[in-house]
CSV table of C-alpha atoms in Angstrom, one decimal:
chain,number,residue,atom,x,y,z
A,717,UNK,CA,14.2,44.0,70.5
A,718,UNK,CA,11.1,46.2,71.3
A,719,UNK,CA,13.0,48.7,72.9
A,720,UNK,CA,15.4,48.7,70.0
A,721,UNK,CA,12.7,49.2,67.7
A,722,UNK,CA,11.5,51.9,69.7
A,723,UNK,CA,15.2,53.8,69.2
A,724,UNK,CA,15.3,53.2,65.8
A,725,UNK,CA,13.1,56.4,64.7
A,726,UNK,CA,15.1,58.6,67.1
A,727,UNK,CA,18.4,57.3,66.0
A,728,UNK,CA,17.6,57.8,62.4
A,729,UNK,CA,16.1,61.4,63.2
A,730,UNK,CA,19.6,62.2,64.9
A,731,UNK,CA,21.6,60.7,62.1
A,732,UNK,CA,19.9,62.9,59.6
A,733,UNK,CA,20.3,65.9,61.8
A,734,UNK,CA,24.2,65.1,62.4
A,735,UNK,CA,24.3,64.9,58.9
A,736,UNK,CA,22.9,67.7,57.8
A,737,UNK,CA,24.8,69.9,60.5
A,738,UNK,CA,28.0,68.3,59.2
A,739,UNK,CA,27.0,68.8,55.5
A,740,UNK,CA,25.9,72.4,55.6
A,741,UNK,CA,29.1,73.3,57.6
A,742,UNK,CA,31.6,71.3,55.7
A,743,UNK,CA,30.3,72.9,52.2
A,744,UNK,CA,30.0,76.6,53.7
A,745,UNK,CA,26.2,76.6,52.6
A,746,UNK,CA,24.9,80.4,53.2
A,747,UNK,CA,22.6,80.4,56.1
A,748,UNK,CA,20.0,82.4,53.9
A,749,UNK,CA,19.7,79.0,51.7
A,750,UNK,CA,20.0,76.5,54.3
A,751,UNK,CA,20.8,77.4,57.7
A,752,UNK,CA,22.4,74.4,59.9
A,753,UNK,CA,19.9,72.5,62.6
A,754,UNK,CA,21.8,73.9,65.7
A,755,UNK,CA,21.2,77.6,64.1
A,756,UNK,CA,17.5,77.0,63.4
A,757,UNK,CA,17.1,75.3,67.2
A,758,UNK,CA,18.5,78.3,68.5
A,759,UNK,CA,16.2,81.0,66.6
A,760,UNK,CA,13.6,78.7,67.5
A,761,UNK,CA,13.9,79.1,71.4
A,762,UNK,CA,14.7,83.0,70.5
A,763,UNK,CA,11.4,83.3,68.7
A,764,UNK,CA,9.7,81.7,71.8
A,765,UNK,CA,11.4,83.7,73.9
A,766,UNK,CA,10.9,87.1,72.8
A,767,UNK,CA,6.9,86.3,72.0
A,768,UNK,CA,7.1,86.1,68.3
A,769,UNK,CA,6.3,82.5,67.9
A,770,UNK,CA,3.4,82.4,70.4
A,771,UNK,CA,1.8,85.5,69.1
A,772,UNK,CA,1.5,83.9,65.5
A,773,UNK,CA,0.8,80.1,66.9
A,774,UNK,CA,-2.6,81.2,68.9
A,775,UNK,CA,-4.4,82.4,65.7
A,776,UNK,CA,-3.4,79.3,63.8
A,777,UNK,CA,-4.2,76.9,66.7
A,778,UNK,CA,-7.5,78.8,66.9
A,779,UNK,CA,-8.3,78.3,63.2
A,780,UNK,CA,-7.2,74.5,63.2
A,781,UNK,CA,-9.2,73.7,66.6
A,782,UNK,CA,-12.5,75.7,65.5
A,783,UNK,CA,-12.2,75.1,61.7
A,784,UNK,CA,-11.5,71.4,62.4
A,785,UNK,CA,-14.2,70.7,64.7
A,786,UNK,CA,-16.7,72.7,62.5
A,787,UNK,CA,-15.7,70.8,59.3
A,788,UNK,CA,-15.4,67.3,61.4
A,789,UNK,CA,-18.8,68.0,63.0
A,790,UNK,CA,-20.5,68.8,59.6
A,791,UNK,CA,-18.3,66.0,57.8
A,792,UNK,CA,-19.8,63.5,60.3
A,793,UNK,CA,-23.3,64.8,59.9
A,794,UNK,CA,-23.6,64.5,56.3
A,795,UNK,CA,-21.6,61.1,56.2
A,796,UNK,CA,-24.1,59.7,58.6
A,797,UNK,CA,-26.9,61.2,56.5
A,798,UNK,CA,-25.8,59.9,53.6
A,799,UNK,CA,-24.8,56.7,54.7
A,800,UNK,CA,-28.2,56.1,56.0
A,801,UNK,CA,-30.3,57.3,53.0
A,802,UNK,CA,-29.7,55.7,49.8
A,803,UNK,CA,-31.7,58.3,48.1
A,804,UNK,CA,-29.7,61.2,49.6
A,805,UNK,CA,-26.7,59.3,48.8
A,806,UNK,CA,-27.7,59.2,44.9
A,807,UNK,CA,-28.8,63.0,44.8
A,808,UNK,CA,-26.0,64.2,46.7
A,809,UNK,CA,-23.0,62.1,46.0
A,810,UNK,CA,-22.1,63.2,42.8
A,811,UNK,CA,-21.8,66.8,44.0
A,812,UNK,CA,-19.8,65.6,47.0
A,813,UNK,CA,-17.5,63.8,44.6
A,814,UNK,CA,-17.2,66.9,42.3
A,815,UNK,CA,-16.7,69.3,45.6
A,816,UNK,CA,-13.7,66.9,47.0
A,817,UNK,CA,-12.2,67.0,43.1
A,818,UNK,CA,-12.1,70.8,43.4
A,819,UNK,CA,-9.0,72.1,45.1
A,820,UNK,CA,-10.4,73.7,48.4
A,821,UNK,CA,-7.8,76.0,48.5
A,822,UNK,CA,-8.4,77.5,45.2
A,823,UNK,CA,-11.4,78.9,46.8
A,824,UNK,CA,-9.3,80.8,49.4
A,825,UNK,CA,-9.6,84.0,47.4
A,826,UNK,CA,-13.2,83.8,47.1
A,827,UNK,CA,-13.8,83.0,50.9
A,828,UNK,CA,-11.5,86.0,51.8
A,829,UNK,CA,-13.6,88.1,49.2
A,830,UNK,CA,-16.9,87.4,51.1
A,831,UNK,CA,-15.8,86.9,54.6
A,832,UNK,CA,-12.8,89.4,54.8
A,833,UNK,CA,-9.2,88.6,55.8
A,834,UNK,CA,-10.0,87.9,59.2
A,835,UNK,CA,-10.4,84.7,61.4
A,836,UNK,CA,-13.7,83.8,59.9
A,837,UNK,CA,-12.4,83.2,56.3
A,838,UNK,CA,-9.5,81.0,57.6
A,839,UNK,CA,-11.9,78.9,59.6
A,840,UNK,CA,-13.9,78.4,56.7
A,841,UNK,CA,-11.0,77.5,54.8
A,842,UNK,CA,-10.0,74.9,57.8
A,843,UNK,CA,-13.7,73.6,58.0
A,844,UNK,CA,-14.1,73.3,54.2
A,845,UNK,CA,-11.0,71.2,53.9
A,846,UNK,CA,-11.6,68.8,56.6
A,847,UNK,CA,-15.4,68.3,55.8
A,848,UNK,CA,-14.9,66.3,52.4
A,849,UNK,CA,-12.4,63.1,54.1
A,850,UNK,CA,-14.6,63.2,57.3
A,851,UNK,CA,-17.8,63.0,55.2
A,852,UNK,CA,-16.6,60.6,52.6
A,853,UNK,CA,-15.0,58.1,55.0
A,854,UNK,CA,-18.1,58.6,57.4
A,855,UNK,CA,-20.4,57.8,54.2
A,856,UNK,CA,-18.6,54.5,53.4
A,857,UNK,CA,-18.2,53.4,57.2
A,858,UNK,CA,-21.8,54.1,57.8
A,859,UNK,CA,-23.1,52.6,54.8
A,860,UNK,CA,-20.9,49.2,54.5
A,861,UNK,CA,-21.9,48.0,58.1
A,862,UNK,CA,-22.2,44.3,58.0
A,863,UNK,CA,-25.6,43.2,56.6
A,864,UNK,CA,-25.8,40.3,59.4
A,865,UNK,CA,-25.2,43.0,62.3
A,866,UNK,CA,-28.3,45.1,60.8
A,867,UNK,CA,-30.5,42.1,60.4
A,868,UNK,CA,-29.8,41.3,64.1
A,869,UNK,CA,-30.8,44.7,65.1
A,870,UNK,CA,-33.9,44.4,63.4
A,871,UNK,CA,-34.8,41.1,64.9
A,872,UNK,CA,-34.0,42.9,68.4
A,873,UNK,CA,-36.6,45.4,67.6
A,874,UNK,CA,-34.1,48.5,67.2
A,875,UNK,CA,-35.4,51.8,65.9
A,876,UNK,CA,-33.6,53.3,63.2
A,877,UNK,CA,-31.9,55.9,65.9
A,878,UNK,CA,-30.9,52.6,68.1
A,879,UNK,CA,-29.3,50.9,64.9
A,880,UNK,CA,-27.2,53.9,64.5
A,881,UNK,CA,-26.3,54.5,68.1
A,882,UNK,CA,-25.5,50.6,69.1
A,883,UNK,CA,-24.6,49.2,65.5
A,884,UNK,CA,-23.7,51.7,62.7
A,885,UNK,CA,-21.7,54.2,64.6
A,886,UNK,CA,-19.5,51.6,66.6
A,887,UNK,CA,-19.0,49.4,63.6
A,888,UNK,CA,-18.1,52.6,61.8
A,889,UNK,CA,-15.7,53.8,64.2
A,890,UNK,CA,-12.3,52.9,62.6
A,891,UNK,CA,-13.4,54.3,58.9
A,892,UNK,CA,-14.6,57.7,60.7
A,893,UNK,CA,-11.5,57.8,62.8
A,894,UNK,CA,-9.4,57.0,59.6
A,895,UNK,CA,-11.0,60.3,58.1
A,896,UNK,CA,-10.5,62.3,61.1
A,897,UNK,CA,-6.7,61.6,60.8
A,898,UNK,CA,-6.4,62.7,57.3
A,899,UNK,CA,-8.7,65.6,58.3
A,900,UNK,CA,-6.5,66.9,61.1
A,901,UNK,CA,-3.5,67.4,59.0
A,902,UNK,CA,-5.3,68.9,56.2
A,903,UNK,CA,-6.8,71.5,58.9
A,904,UNK,CA,-3.1,72.7,59.5
A,905,UNK,CA,-2.7,73.3,55.6
A,906,UNK,CA,-6.0,75.0,55.4
A,907,UNK,CA,-5.1,77.3,58.2
A,908,UNK,CA,-1.3,78.2,56.5
A,909,UNK,CA,-3.0,78.8,53.2
A,910,UNK,CA,-5.6,80.8,54.7
A,911,UNK,CA,-3.3,83.0,56.5
A,912,UNK,CA,-1.2,83.5,53.1
A,913,UNK,CA,-4.4,85.0,51.5
A,914,UNK,CA,-4.3,87.8,54.1
A,915,UNK,CA,-4.2,88.9,57.8
A,916,UNK,CA,-1.8,89.9,60.2
A,917,UNK,CA,-0.9,86.9,62.7
A,918,UNK,CA,-0.6,83.2,62.2
A,919,UNK,CA,2.3,80.7,61.4
A,920,UNK,CA,1.6,81.0,57.9
A,921,UNK,CA,1.8,85.1,57.8
A,922,UNK,CA,5.0,84.3,59.7
A,923,UNK,CA,6.2,82.4,56.9
A,924,UNK,CA,5.8,85.1,54.4
A,925,UNK,CA,7.5,87.7,56.8
A,926,UNK,CA,10.3,85.3,57.4
A,927,UNK,CA,10.7,84.8,53.8
A,928,UNK,CA,10.0,88.3,52.5
A,929,UNK,CA,10.4,91.5,54.5
A,930,UNK,CA,12.8,90.0,57.4
A,931,UNK,CA,14.8,87.9,55.3
A,932,UNK,CA,15.3,85.4,58.2
A,933,UNK,CA,15.9,82.0,56.7
A,934,UNK,CA,16.7,80.5,60.3
A,935,UNK,CA,13.3,81.8,61.6
A,936,UNK,CA,11.5,80.4,58.3
A,937,UNK,CA,12.7,77.1,59.2
A,938,UNK,CA,12.0,77.5,63.1
A,939,UNK,CA,8.4,78.4,61.7
A,940,UNK,CA,8.3,75.3,59.5
A,941,UNK,CA,9.1,73.0,62.4
A,942,UNK,CA,6.5,74.7,64.4
A,943,UNK,CA,4.0,73.9,61.8
A,944,UNK,CA,5.3,70.7,61.8
A,945,UNK,CA,4.7,70.2,65.6
A,946,UNK,CA,1.2,71.6,65.4
A,947,UNK,CA,0.3,69.0,62.6
A,948,UNK,CA,1.4,66.3,64.7
A,949,UNK,CA,-0.1,67.4,67.5
A,950,UNK,CA,-3.3,67.6,66.4
A,951,UNK,CA,-2.8,63.9,64.7
A,952,UNK,CA,-1.7,62.9,68.1
A,953,UNK,CA,-5.1,64.4,69.6
A,954,UNK,CA,-7.2,62.1,67.2
A,955,UNK,CA,-5.3,59.3,68.0
A,956,UNK,CA,-5.9,60.1,71.9
A,957,UNK,CA,-9.8,60.5,70.9
A,958,UNK,CA,-9.6,57.3,69.3
A,959,UNK,CA,-8.1,55.7,72.1
A,960,UNK,CA,-10.5,57.0,74.7
A,961,UNK,CA,-13.7,56.1,72.6
A,962,UNK,CA,-12.5,52.5,72.3
A,963,UNK,CA,-12.3,52.1,75.9
A,964,UNK,CA,-15.5,53.8,76.1
A,965,UNK,CA,-17.4,51.8,73.6
A,966,UNK,CA,-15.9,48.4,75.2
B,154,UNK,CA,-54.0,27.6,70.9
B,155,UNK,CA,-50.7,27.1,69.2
B,156,UNK,CA,-47.9,29.5,70.0
B,157,UNK,CA,-46.9,29.8,66.1
B,158,UNK,CA,-49.3,29.2,63.3
B,159,UNK,CA,-48.1,29.2,59.6
B,160,UNK,CA,-50.9,29.2,56.9
B,161,UNK,CA,-50.4,28.7,53.2
B,162,UNK,CA,-47.1,30.6,53.3
B,163,UNK,CA,-45.3,31.1,50.0
B,164,UNK,CA,-42.2,33.0,49.4
B,165,UNK,CA,-40.3,34.2,46.4
B,166,UNK,CA,-37.1,36.0,45.7
B,167,UNK,CA,-38.2,37.6,42.3
B,168,UNK,CA,-38.8,34.6,40.0
B,169,UNK,CA,-37.6,32.0,42.4
B,170,UNK,CA,-40.0,30.3,44.5
B,171,UNK,CA,-38.5,28.9,47.8
B,172,UNK,CA,-41.7,28.3,49.9
B,173,UNK,CA,-45.1,27.1,48.6
B,174,UNK,CA,-48.4,27.0,50.7
B,175,UNK,CA,-46.6,25.9,54.0
B,176,UNK,CA,-48.7,25.3,56.9
B,177,UNK,CA,-46.9,24.6,60.1
B,178,UNK,CA,-48.2,24.8,64.1
B,179,UNK,CA,-46.0,24.8,66.9
B,180,UNK,CA,-47.5,24.2,70.5
B,181,UNK,CA,-46.2,26.2,73.5
B,182,UNK,CA,-43.2,24.7,74.8
B,183,UNK,CA,-42.8,22.4,71.8
B,184,UNK,CA,-39.6,21.8,69.7
B,185,UNK,CA,-39.8,21.3,65.8
B,186,UNK,CA,-36.8,20.8,63.6
B,187,UNK,CA,-36.6,21.5,60.0
B,188,UNK,CA,-34.4,19.4,57.7
B,189,UNK,CA,-34.2,20.2,54.0
B,190,UNK,CA,-32.1,20.5,50.9
B,191,UNK,CA,-29.9,23.6,50.6
B,192,UNK,CA,-32.2,26.3,48.9
B,193,UNK,CA,-35.3,24.7,50.1
B,194,UNK,CA,-36.2,27.7,52.0
B,195,UNK,CA,-35.5,26.8,55.7
B,196,UNK,CA,-33.7,29.9,56.8
B,197,UNK,CA,-36.4,32.0,54.7
B,198,UNK,CA,-39.1,30.4,57.0
B,199,UNK,CA,-37.3,31.6,59.7
B,200,UNK,CA,-37.1,35.1,58.7
B,201,UNK,CA,-40.5,35.0,57.7
B,202,UNK,CA,-41.7,33.9,61.3
B,203,UNK,CA,-39.2,36.5,62.9
B,204,UNK,CA,-40.7,39.3,60.5
B,205,UNK,CA,-37.6,40.2,58.9
B,206,UNK,CA,-39.1,39.2,55.7
B,207,UNK,CA,-42.6,39.6,54.2
B,208,UNK,CA,-44.3,36.7,52.8
B,209,UNK,CA,-45.6,36.9,48.9
B,210,UNK,CA,-48.7,34.9,50.2
B,211,UNK,CA,-50.0,33.4,53.3
B,212,UNK,CA,-49.8,34.5,57.0
B,213,UNK,CA,-47.9,33.9,60.0
B,214,UNK,CA,-49.6,34.2,63.3
B,215,UNK,CA,-47.3,34.7,66.5
B,216,UNK,CA,-49.2,34.4,69.8
B,217,UNK,CA,-52.2,35.4,68.4
B,218,UNK,CA,-51.1,38.3,66.2
B,219,UNK,CA,-49.2,38.6,62.8
B,220,UNK,CA,-45.6,38.5,63.0
B,221,UNK,CA,-43.5,41.6,63.1
B,222,UNK,CA,-39.7,42.0,63.3
B,223,UNK,CA,-38.4,42.8,67.1
B,224,UNK,CA,-41.4,41.3,69.1
B,225,UNK,CA,-39.9,40.1,72.3
B,226,UNK,CA,-41.9,37.2,72.0
B,227,UNK,CA,-39.5,35.7,69.6
B,228,UNK,CA,-35.6,35.1,70.0
B,229,UNK,CA,-33.4,34.2,67.2
B,230,UNK,CA,-30.0,32.4,67.0
B,231,UNK,CA,-28.5,33.1,63.5
B,232,UNK,CA,-25.8,30.9,61.8
B,233,UNK,CA,-23.0,33.1,62.8
B,234,UNK,CA,-22.9,34.2,66.7
B,235,UNK,CA,-23.4,38.0,65.4
B,236,UNK,CA,-21.9,39.1,68.5
B,237,UNK,CA,-20.8,42.8,68.4
B,238,UNK,CA,-17.0,43.0,68.6
B,239,UNK,CA,-16.9,46.2,70.4
B,240,UNK,CA,-18.9,44.9,73.3
B,241,UNK,CA,-18.2,42.7,76.0
B,242,UNK,CA,-20.0,39.1,76.4
B,243,UNK,CA,-22.1,40.8,79.3
B,244,UNK,CA,-23.1,43.6,77.1
B,245,UNK,CA,-24.0,41.7,74.2
B,246,UNK,CA,-26.8,40.1,76.1
B,247,UNK,CA,-27.6,43.2,77.4
B,248,UNK,CA,-28.3,44.3,74.4
B,249,UNK,CA,-32.0,43.5,73.8
B,250,UNK,CA,-32.8,44.5,77.3
B,251,UNK,CA,-31.3,48.0,76.5
B,252,UNK,CA,-33.1,48.2,73.1
B,253,UNK,CA,-36.5,47.5,75.3
B,254,UNK,CA,-35.6,50.3,77.6
B,255,UNK,CA,-34.7,48.4,80.7
B,256,UNK,CA,-32.2,50.1,82.8
B,257,UNK,CA,-28.5,49.3,82.3
B,258,UNK,CA,-28.2,47.6,86.1
B,259,UNK,CA,-31.3,45.8,86.0
B,260,UNK,CA,-29.9,44.7,82.3
B,261,UNK,CA,-26.6,43.3,83.6
B,262,UNK,CA,-28.6,41.5,86.6
B,263,UNK,CA,-30.9,39.7,84.0
B,264,UNK,CA,-28.0,39.1,81.4
B,265,UNK,CA,-25.6,37.6,84.0
B,266,UNK,CA,-28.5,35.1,84.8
B,267,UNK,CA,-29.1,34.1,81.3
B,268,UNK,CA,-25.2,33.7,80.8
B,269,UNK,CA,-25.2,31.4,83.8
B,270,UNK,CA,-28.1,29.4,82.4
B,271,UNK,CA,-26.0,28.6,79.3
B,272,UNK,CA,-22.7,27.8,81.1
B,273,UNK,CA,-21.2,31.1,80.1
B,274,UNK,CA,-21.0,33.1,83.4
B,275,UNK,CA,-17.5,33.2,83.6
B,276,UNK,CA,-17.3,35.2,80.4
B,277,UNK,CA,-19.1,38.2,81.4
B,278,UNK,CA,-16.2,40.8,80.8
B,279,UNK,CA,-14.6,38.9,78.1
B,280,UNK,CA,-14.4,40.4,74.4
B,281,UNK,CA,-16.3,38.3,71.8
B,282,UNK,CA,-12.7,37.7,69.9
B,283,UNK,CA,-11.4,36.4,73.2
B,284,UNK,CA,-13.9,33.2,73.5
B,285,UNK,CA,-14.3,30.0,71.5
B,286,UNK,CA,-16.7,29.2,68.9
B,287,UNK,CA,-18.7,27.1,71.4
B,288,UNK,CA,-18.7,29.9,73.8
B,289,UNK,CA,-19.4,32.4,71.1
B,290,UNK,CA,-22.7,30.1,70.5
B,291,UNK,CA,-23.6,30.0,74.0
B,292,UNK,CA,-23.7,33.8,74.5
B,293,UNK,CA,-25.5,34.0,71.1
B,294,UNK,CA,-28.3,31.7,72.7
B,295,UNK,CA,-28.3,33.9,76.2
B,296,UNK,CA,-28.7,36.8,74.0
B,297,UNK,CA,-31.9,35.0,72.3
B,298,UNK,CA,-33.1,33.9,75.7
B,299,UNK,CA,-32.5,36.8,77.6
B,300,UNK,CA,-36.2,38.5,77.0
B,301,UNK,CA,-37.4,35.2,77.9
B,302,UNK,CA,-39.4,34.6,74.3
B,303,UNK,CA,-42.0,32.1,73.8
B,304,UNK,CA,-40.6,31.1,70.6
B,305,UNK,CA,-37.0,30.5,70.2
B,306,UNK,CA,-35.5,30.3,66.2
B,307,UNK,CA,-32.3,28.7,65.9
B,308,UNK,CA,-31.0,28.9,62.3
B,309,UNK,CA,-27.9,26.2,62.1
B,310,UNK,CA,-26.7,27.8,65.2
B,311,UNK,CA,-23.7,25.4,65.8
B,312,UNK,CA,-22.9,24.8,62.1
B,313,UNK,CA,-19.6,26.3,62.3
B,314,UNK,CA,-18.5,24.5,65.5
B,315,UNK,CA,-16.5,21.4,65.9
B,316,UNK,CA,-18.2,17.8,66.3
B,317,UNK,CA,-17.5,17.5,70.0
B,318,UNK,CA,-18.6,21.1,71.1
B,319,UNK,CA,-21.7,20.6,68.6
B,320,UNK,CA,-22.8,17.4,70.1
B,321,UNK,CA,-22.1,18.8,73.8
B,322,UNK,CA,-24.6,21.9,73.1
B,323,UNK,CA,-27.0,19.2,71.2
B,324,UNK,CA,-27.3,17.3,74.3
B,325,UNK,CA,-27.9,20.5,76.5
B,326,UNK,CA,-30.0,22.8,74.2
B,327,UNK,CA,-33.6,21.0,75.2
B,328,UNK,CA,-32.8,22.2,78.8
B,329,UNK,CA,-31.0,25.4,77.7
B,330,UNK,CA,-34.0,26.8,76.1
B,331,UNK,CA,-35.8,26.5,79.4
B,332,UNK,CA,-39.5,26.1,78.4
B,333,UNK,CA,-39.3,28.0,75.0
B,334,UNK,CA,-40.8,26.7,71.8
B,335,UNK,CA,-38.3,26.3,69.3
B,336,UNK,CA,-37.9,26.1,65.6
B,337,UNK,CA,-34.6,24.8,64.6
B,338,UNK,CA,-33.1,24.7,60.9
B,339,UNK,CA,-30.5,22.2,60.6
B,340,UNK,CA,-28.7,20.0,57.9
B,341,UNK,CA,-27.7,17.4,60.6
B,342,UNK,CA,-30.4,14.4,61.2
B,343,UNK,CA,-28.9,13.6,64.4
B,344,UNK,CA,-29.2,17.0,65.9
B,345,UNK,CA,-32.4,17.2,64.6
B,346,UNK,CA,-33.8,14.0,66.2
B,347,UNK,CA,-31.9,14.9,69.9
B,348,UNK,CA,-33.6,18.4,70.2
B,349,UNK,CA,-37.0,18.2,68.5
B,350,UNK,CA,-40.2,16.6,69.6
B,351,UNK,CA,-40.7,16.5,65.8
B,352,UNK,CA,-38.6,16.6,62.5
B,353,UNK,CA,-40.1,18.0,59.4
B,354,UNK,CA,-38.5,17.5,56.1
B,355,UNK,CA,-39.1,20.4,53.6
B,356,UNK,CA,-38.8,19.5,50.0
B,357,UNK,CA,-37.2,21.5,47.1
B,358,UNK,CA,-41.0,22.5,46.2
B,359,UNK,CA,-41.2,24.3,49.3
B,360,UNK,CA,-43.6,22.0,51.4
B,361,UNK,CA,-43.2,19.8,53.8
B,362,UNK,CA,-42.5,16.0,53.0
B,363,UNK,CA,-42.2,14.1,56.0
B,364,UNK,CA,-42.6,14.1,59.8
B,365,UNK,CA,-41.0,11.9,62.0
B,366,UNK,CA,-41.2,11.9,65.9
B,367,UNK,CA,-37.9,13.2,67.7
B,368,UNK,CA,-36.2,12.4,71.2
B,369,UNK,CA,-36.5,15.6,72.8
B,370,UNK,CA,-39.1,14.1,75.5
B,371,UNK,CA,-36.6,11.4,76.7
B,372,UNK,CA,-34.4,12.2,79.7
B,373,UNK,CA,-31.2,13.9,78.6
B,374,UNK,CA,-29.1,11.0,79.6
B,375,UNK,CA,-30.9,8.6,77.4
B,376,UNK,CA,-31.5,10.4,74.1
B,377,UNK,CA,-27.9,9.5,72.7
B,378,UNK,CA,-28.4,5.8,73.4
B,379,UNK,CA,-32.0,6.3,71.8
B,380,UNK,CA,-30.5,7.8,68.8
B,381,UNK,CA,-28.5,4.4,68.4
B,382,UNK,CA,-31.1,2.2,69.3
B,383,UNK,CA,-32.6,0.0,66.6
B,384,UNK,CA,-35.8,2.8,66.6
B,385,UNK,CA,-33.5,5.6,66.7
B,386,UNK,CA,-31.5,4.4,63.5
B,387,UNK,CA,-34.7,3.6,61.8
B,388,UNK,CA,-36.0,7.3,62.1
B,389,UNK,CA,-32.6,8.4,60.9
B,390,UNK,CA,-32.8,6.0,57.8
B,391,UNK,CA,-36.1,7.4,56.8
B,392,UNK,CA,-34.9,11.2,57.2
B,393,UNK,CA,-31.6,10.3,55.4
B,394,UNK,CA,-33.6,8.8,52.6
B,395,UNK,CA,-36.0,11.7,52.3
B,396,UNK,CA,-33.3,14.1,52.6
B,397,UNK,CA,-31.6,12.2,49.6
B,398,UNK,CA,-34.5,12.3,47.8
B,399,UNK,CA,-35.4,15.9,48.3
B,400,UNK,CA,-31.8,17.1,47.5
B,401,UNK,CA,-32.0,15.5,44.0
B,402,UNK,CA,-35.6,16.3,43.2
């Protein structure tokens, strides 16, 4: 039964791909509108073989990694500070909510204006887009730790730092990681949009090239597949970190 | 010199007064049980003694100095076991020692001894979610005893347990605390008589109304029988009558 439930998503995907392949061929849909999965797969392999994909993948992965880690670390720091301090929360929270309501991607052109079209602006977009989900989920998780647990820590003479290390952070772990899971996928969005705003390499740049000057729709779809792989990998890494952390804490 | 001296203690939550000029002394190794109606301030008294609350008036002197949160001379067991679910049983018991700066290997050795003493030596690597309510109660007791406190504060520690587990722990408690003075808050008259040298009744006015001697000084095997003896029954009747009176005051 368990094996069957594991097989079901694969079977559904295979069925959808088969329907797509068959539908496109049967309806003779032009390749520049919607290529068949087999055509995309071939183009994907070609792009890897001739080095196109790797050349564009490396900058995107760099932006996602550096920006995601930077935004995540800053988000964690802001979330913990605001979660611990009621007065800091009262002062900063309205701005945090306002900043989160502002589409970070709309700040992209401003960041490119200030930081140039290079790596820094894209890392900044990734960092900003990941900062808020991590900061807000951390704030809520650290603030809402069970009062009984905190009273226990006080009764044991724990300092503020010990209370944070031994009680608040472990108790808040699942809340913080929920924010990190959201941030991981948003970091990829940030990198792609950052690349649209300028630059010479990256999966976002490749999307523009494939759609525009190259007019290579199979490459466009192969690139989308690669972006999806990056997103799923980033999400998977957070899940892996979650598993390692839970073993370490236990 | 008493280990705990409470003098003229009063406490209010805003306009609501829960304790009024309460005075109490507990000698080293003595066990005192506190009975009283809901809202009479029993748990508040424990928190004031533990330094988790600051009294509105009066003072608490513990082993010669003012009460303060986290003093190693005081162990506390709350109504709920409050075990940290992300730590194993052993690491829950090492926690007070780790916070005091004890090295982990040494803390493990001391915690293992404490767990064995309370009959939970077989649970070391289990998660709190995997053990029964009675076992959690024992682990919480081991955590409170691990720093060898002079005074153990027990806030209805077995209230959530089934009758059989609770009776077993009540029978064992006087021996498990191993010489620490105890202040037990409970709603259970029989429990109070079994584990305490003195049973105090706290009235709705926040003052002590009655004091009845407990059965703790008897050998463990004789306490239950003594509870059912004419003398034991008389003590229970007095306490039930007083409890009824303060509950309807």
